[in-house]
Short mmCIF file of C-alpha atoms in Angstrom, two decimals:
data_model
loop_
_atom_site.label_atom_id
_atom_site.label_comp_id
_atom_site.label_asym_id
_atom_site.label_seq_id
_atom_site.Cartn_x
_atom_site.Cartn_y
_atom_site.Cartn_z
CA UNK A 1 87.20 -68.60 154.30
CA UNK A 2 87.96 -65.35 152.48
CA UNK A 3 89.29 -65.55 148.96
CA UNK A 4 92.61 -63.78 148.30
CA UNK A 5 92.50 -60.55 146.35
CA UNK A 6 93.73 -60.70 142.76
CA UNK A 7 97.16 -59.37 141.99
CA UNK A 8 97.31 -55.70 141.11
CA UNK A 9 94.54 -53.13 141.39
CA UNK A 10 90.89 -54.07 141.13
CA UNK A 11 88.59 -52.13 138.75
CA UNK A 12 86.96 -50.33 141.68
CA UNK A 13 90.37 -49.22 142.97
CA UNK A 14 91.34 -47.97 139.49
CA UNK A 15 88.11 -45.95 139.32
CA UNK A 16 88.89 -44.53 142.76
CA UNK A 17 92.25 -43.28 141.50
CA UNK A 18 90.63 -41.88 138.36
CA UNK A 19 88.29 -39.78 140.49
CA UNK A 20 91.26 -37.57 141.35
CA UNK A 21 91.51 -36.40 137.72
CA UNK A 22 90.87 -32.68 137.28
CA UNK A 23 87.89 -31.70 135.13
CA UNK A 24 86.41 -28.37 134.07
CA UNK A 25 83.04 -27.24 135.46
CA UNK A 26 80.73 -24.30 134.95
CA UNK A 27 79.12 -23.44 138.30
CA UNK A 28 75.43 -22.69 138.53
CA UNK A 29 75.72 -21.00 141.91
CA UNK A 30 78.41 -19.30 143.92
CA UNK A 31 80.42 -21.61 146.21
CA UNK A 32 83.49 -20.99 148.32
CA UNK A 33 86.68 -22.99 147.85
CA UNK A 34 87.44 -26.09 149.90
CA UNK A 35 90.66 -27.06 151.66
CA UNK A 36 91.42 -30.56 150.43
CA UNK A 37 94.43 -32.81 150.94
CA UNK A 38 95.58 -32.02 147.43
CA UNK A 39 95.30 -28.30 148.05
CA UNK A 40 92.55 -25.67 147.98
CA UNK A 41 89.97 -25.72 145.20
CA UNK A 42 88.93 -22.74 143.11
CA UNK A 43 86.04 -20.56 144.10
CA UNK A 44 82.97 -21.21 142.00
CA UNK A 45 81.63 -17.99 140.53
CA UNK A 46 79.06 -18.33 137.72
CA UNK A 47 79.61 -18.33 134.79
CA UNK A 48 83.40 -18.58 135.11
CA UNK A 49 84.94 -21.98 134.48
CA UNK A 50 86.86 -23.73 137.25
CA UNK A 51 88.84 -26.95 137.68
CA UNK A 52 87.75 -29.48 140.30
CA UNK A 53 88.61 -33.09 141.10
CA UNK A 54 86.33 -35.49 139.29
CA UNK A 55 84.79 -36.90 142.47
CA UNK A 56 83.83 -33.41 143.67
CA UNK A 57 82.54 -32.40 140.24
CA UNK A 58 80.32 -35.50 140.11
CA UNK A 59 79.00 -34.77 143.60
CA UNK A 60 78.11 -31.19 142.70
CA UNK A 61 76.64 -32.34 139.40
CA UNK A 62 74.26 -34.70 141.20
CA UNK A 63 73.24 -31.75 143.39
CA UNK A 64 72.67 -29.65 140.24
CA UNK A 65 75.18 -27.05 141.32
CA UNK A 66 77.56 -27.31 138.36
CA UNK A 67 77.72 -28.46 134.76
CA UNK A 68 80.74 -30.48 133.64
CA UNK A 69 82.54 -29.42 130.48
CA UNK A 70 83.71 -32.57 128.66
CA UNK A 71 87.40 -32.75 127.71
CA UNK A 72 88.36 -32.32 124.10
CA UNK A 73 89.26 -35.98 123.58
CA UNK A 74 85.72 -37.00 124.64
CA UNK A 75 84.12 -35.15 121.72
CA UNK A 76 82.62 -37.43 119.04
CA UNK A 77 84.92 -35.99 116.38
CA UNK A 78 88.03 -36.66 118.48
CA UNK A 79 86.99 -40.23 119.34
CA UNK A 80 86.22 -40.92 115.69
CA UNK A 81 89.65 -39.57 114.75
CA UNK A 82 91.40 -41.81 117.29
CA UNK A 83 89.35 -44.85 116.24
CA UNK A 84 90.24 -44.23 112.62
CA UNK A 85 93.89 -44.02 113.57
CA UNK A 86 93.74 -47.25 115.61
CA UNK A 87 92.19 -49.22 112.76
CA UNK A 88 93.62 -47.70 109.56
CA UNK A 89 97.21 -46.73 110.36
CA UNK A 90 99.64 -49.41 109.17
CA UNK A 91 102.44 -48.23 111.44
CA UNK A 92 100.23 -48.83 114.49
CA UNK A 93 98.41 -51.93 113.27
CA UNK A 94 99.59 -53.87 116.36
CA UNK A 95 100.33 -50.85 118.58
CA UNK A 96 98.27 -48.23 120.36
CA UNK A 97 97.79 -44.56 119.67
CA UNK A 98 100.46 -42.45 121.42
CA UNK A 99 99.52 -41.06 124.85
CA UNK A 100 99.63 -37.36 125.70
CA UNK A 101 103.10 -35.93 126.19
CA UNK A 102 104.28 -35.74 129.77
CA UNK A 103 105.57 -32.43 131.15
CA UNK A 104 109.15 -31.87 130.05
CA UNK A 105 108.88 -34.37 127.20
CA UNK A 106 110.23 -32.84 124.02
CA UNK A 107 108.34 -32.89 120.80
CA UNK A 108 110.12 -35.02 118.18
CA UNK A 109 108.89 -32.77 115.40
CA UNK A 110 105.83 -30.99 114.07
CA UNK A 111 103.31 -33.68 113.26
CA UNK A 112 99.85 -33.23 111.81
CA UNK A 113 97.30 -35.99 111.74
CA UNK A 114 96.56 -37.88 108.59
CA UNK A 115 95.18 -41.41 108.16
CA UNK A 116 98.65 -42.67 107.22
CA UNK A 117 100.53 -41.08 110.12
CA UNK A 118 100.28 -41.01 113.88
CA UNK A 119 97.90 -38.50 115.47
CA UNK A 120 99.41 -35.46 117.11
CA UNK A 121 99.76 -35.53 120.85
CA UNK A 122 97.87 -33.28 123.20
CA UNK A 123 99.98 -30.29 124.24
CA UNK A 124 101.20 -30.24 127.80
CA UNK A 125 100.55 -27.10 129.83
CA UNK A 126 102.07 -28.25 133.08
CA UNK A 127 105.74 -27.58 133.78
CA UNK A 128 107.87 -28.82 136.65
CA UNK A 129 106.58 -28.32 140.17
CA UNK A 130 108.50 -27.95 143.40
CA UNK A 131 108.06 -29.56 146.79
CA UNK A 132 108.13 -27.64 150.08
CA UNK A 133 111.88 -28.24 150.38
CA UNK A 134 112.55 -26.95 146.85
CA UNK A 135 112.99 -30.24 145.00
CA UNK A 136 111.69 -30.31 141.43
CA UNK A 137 109.31 -33.02 140.26
CA UNK A 138 106.98 -33.70 137.35
CA UNK A 139 103.40 -34.80 138.05
CA UNK A 140 101.95 -37.92 136.47
CA UNK A 141 98.36 -39.15 136.01
CA UNK A 142 95.97 -38.54 137.66
CA UNK A 143 97.72 -35.28 138.62
CA UNK A 144 97.89 -33.90 135.09
CA UNK A 145 95.35 -31.66 133.32
CA UNK A 146 94.58 -34.27 130.68
CA UNK A 147 90.81 -34.20 131.20
CA UNK A 148 90.24 -30.48 131.55
CA UNK A 149 88.44 -28.65 128.76
CA UNK A 150 90.38 -26.54 126.30
CA UNK A 151 90.13 -22.78 126.42
CA UNK A 152 88.54 -20.86 123.58
CA UNK A 153 91.96 -20.00 122.15
CA UNK A 154 93.06 -23.64 122.23
CA UNK A 155 89.82 -24.83 120.65
CA UNK A 156 90.35 -22.49 117.71
CA UNK A 157 93.80 -23.90 116.90
CA UNK A 158 93.81 -25.47 113.41
CA UNK A 159 96.21 -28.27 114.42
CA UNK A 160 95.07 -29.05 117.93
CA UNK A 161 96.28 -32.38 119.18
CA UNK A 162 94.26 -35.42 120.26
CA UNK A 163 95.28 -38.30 122.51
CA UNK A 164 93.65 -40.68 124.97
CA UNK A 165 94.71 -39.99 128.58
CA UNK A 166 95.76 -42.70 131.01
CA UNK A 167 92.31 -42.89 132.67
CA UNK A 168 90.29 -42.41 129.48
CA UNK A 169 88.00 -45.39 129.95
CA UNK A 170 87.11 -44.67 133.58
CA UNK A 171 86.59 -40.93 133.08
CA UNK A 172 84.48 -41.50 129.98
CA UNK A 173 82.15 -44.00 131.66
CA UNK A 174 81.76 -41.91 134.82
CA UNK A 175 80.90 -38.80 132.82
CA UNK A 176 78.42 -40.76 130.72
CA UNK A 177 76.74 -42.15 133.84
CA UNK A 178 76.51 -38.91 135.85
CA UNK A 179 76.70 -36.10 133.29
CA UNK A 180 75.42 -37.47 130.00
CA UNK A 181 73.35 -34.30 129.49
CA UNK A 182 76.57 -32.26 129.42
CA UNK A 183 78.15 -34.39 126.67
CA UNK A 184 77.44 -33.74 122.98
CA UNK A 185 75.73 -36.77 121.43
CA UNK A 186 76.18 -39.11 124.44
CA UNK A 187 74.88 -42.17 122.57
CA UNK A 188 77.50 -41.75 119.86
CA UNK A 189 80.20 -41.14 122.48
CA UNK A 190 79.19 -44.34 124.27
CA UNK A 191 79.32 -46.30 121.02
CA UNK A 192 82.73 -44.90 120.07
CA UNK A 193 84.15 -45.69 123.51
CA UNK A 194 82.89 -49.27 123.17
CA UNK A 195 84.44 -49.60 119.70
CA UNK A 196 87.74 -48.19 120.92
CA UNK A 197 87.80 -50.58 123.84
CA UNK A 198 87.13 -53.61 121.63
CA UNK A 199 89.79 -52.61 119.10
CA UNK A 200 92.44 -52.02 121.76
CA UNK A 201 91.60 -55.20 123.68
CA UNK A 202 91.96 -57.16 120.44
CA UNK A 203 95.43 -55.65 120.01
CA UNK A 204 96.36 -56.68 123.54
CA UNK A 205 95.22 -60.27 122.94
CA UNK A 206 97.16 -60.32 119.69
CA UNK A 207 100.27 -59.16 121.55
CA UNK A 208 99.87 -61.96 124.08
CA UNK A 209 99.88 -64.53 121.27
CA UNK A 210 103.46 -63.58 120.38
CA UNK A 211 104.55 -63.30 124.01
CA UNK A 212 106.28 -66.68 123.91
CA UNK A 213 108.38 -65.70 120.87
CA UNK A 214 109.15 -62.29 122.35
CA UNK A 215 110.25 -63.82 125.66
CA UNK A 216 112.50 -66.33 123.89
CA UNK A 217 114.17 -63.49 121.98
CA UNK A 218 114.72 -61.53 125.18
CA UNK A 219 112.11 -58.88 124.34
CA UNK A 220 108.57 -58.12 125.38
CA UNK A 221 105.27 -56.66 124.29
CA UNK A 222 105.05 -52.87 124.03
CA UNK A 223 102.13 -51.41 126.01
CA UNK A 224 102.80 -47.73 125.34
CA UNK A 225 99.53 -45.85 125.32
CA UNK A 226 97.53 -48.49 127.20
CA UNK A 227 95.14 -47.10 129.81
CA UNK A 228 94.92 -47.94 133.50
CA UNK A 229 91.67 -49.93 133.28
CA UNK A 230 92.93 -51.86 130.26
CA UNK A 231 96.03 -52.91 132.19
CA UNK A 232 93.94 -53.82 135.23
CA UNK A 233 91.56 -55.99 133.20
CA UNK A 234 94.32 -57.85 131.38
CA UNK A 235 96.69 -58.20 134.32
CA UNK A 236 95.27 -61.49 135.59
CA UNK A 237 95.14 -63.08 132.15
CA UNK A 238 98.64 -61.94 131.18
CA UNK A 239 100.04 -63.11 134.52
CA UNK A 240 98.49 -66.53 133.95
CA UNK A 241 99.98 -66.73 130.47
CA UNK A 242 103.41 -65.74 131.76
CA UNK A 243 103.25 -68.34 134.54
CA UNK A 244 102.28 -70.98 132.01
CA UNK A 245 105.16 -70.02 129.72
CA UNK A 246 107.53 -70.12 132.69
CA UNK A 247 106.41 -73.65 133.58
CA UNK A 248 106.76 -74.78 129.98
CA UNK A 249 110.26 -73.29 129.84
CA UNK A 250 111.24 -75.01 133.09
CA UNK A 251 109.99 -78.38 131.83
CA UNK A 252 111.92 -77.94 128.58
CA UNK A 253 115.09 -77.12 130.50
CA UNK A 254 114.61 -80.14 132.75
CA UNK A 255 114.11 -82.38 129.71
CA UNK A 256 117.24 -80.98 128.10
CA UNK A 257 119.30 -81.67 131.22
CA UNK A 258 117.99 -85.22 131.45
CA UNK A 259 118.84 -85.79 127.80
CA UNK A 260 122.38 -84.52 128.34
CA UNK A 261 122.77 -86.80 131.35
CA UNK A 262 121.60 -89.83 129.35
CA UNK A 263 124.10 -89.12 126.57
CA UNK A 264 126.95 -89.90 128.95
CA UNK A 265 130.03 -88.19 130.36
CA UNK A 266 131.52 -87.69 126.92
CA UNK A 267 128.76 -85.22 125.99
CA UNK A 268 127.28 -83.81 129.15
CA UNK A 269 130.45 -83.46 131.24
CA UNK A 270 133.18 -82.93 128.65
CA UNK A 271 133.81 -79.35 129.78
CA UNK A 272 134.26 -80.46 133.41
CA UNK A 273 136.79 -83.16 132.42
CA UNK A 274 138.87 -80.65 130.47
CA UNK A 275 138.93 -78.32 133.45
CA UNK A 276 140.10 -81.15 135.76
CA UNK A 277 142.93 -82.10 133.32
CA UNK A 278 144.13 -78.51 133.15
CA UNK A 279 144.14 -78.26 136.94
CA UNK A 280 146.25 -81.45 137.24
CA UNK A 281 148.82 -80.08 134.85
#
């Protein structure tokens, strides 16, 4: 007998979606573009940089045809900056660092990073796109350039912005596994990713502890900035907690109704008697 699949996406399915993220490569040999379902790829002409889907970049990396340029957020300095923000900022003691701005999302104001304020968000370079029939739409992860490397002009900006993308955990682990020689200080990057994951998972568990109070007040737990793999890993546990809270709430409601019934018609059915008297009149 086959066991039913868990609710939501499995970790392997989340990694499959993350493989569609665009990354920057430096080709080592000339290759023609490919016609893919998502559109044609760039021609690879050494030493010019090009953007390729992550799955294709990993395939060419294993064949030693390209080198992968790590995104700016995967640099040790950027990860250390985000980790410092996650652990030392009072405003976000129970929240997560803000995600990159989506295309069309306005900037609330000029913000520069400091340990007592939120880190600046990564600038968005993608505007609205149009379908074949002329309808405008905005792409979302993994169809956003959140994991491509910055250009030389962007890297020289004094106030460049840092943020973890939606598929940060999957992209980071896949690049460490297949292209660790292209990453600066891969051991430190691996350690920082592990620390970030532990800190953010602790925040998610802490948010679940107050889920009962938040549900009773008609609210919820904010998950802004949480990555895809983090949601996938906690989905089963959170769903179990919510089901348990729902059963507890149902039993409390049933006990309250039984108590009202035991108190007699004068308490439990007083409103109904008043309505019947008014109807008779």
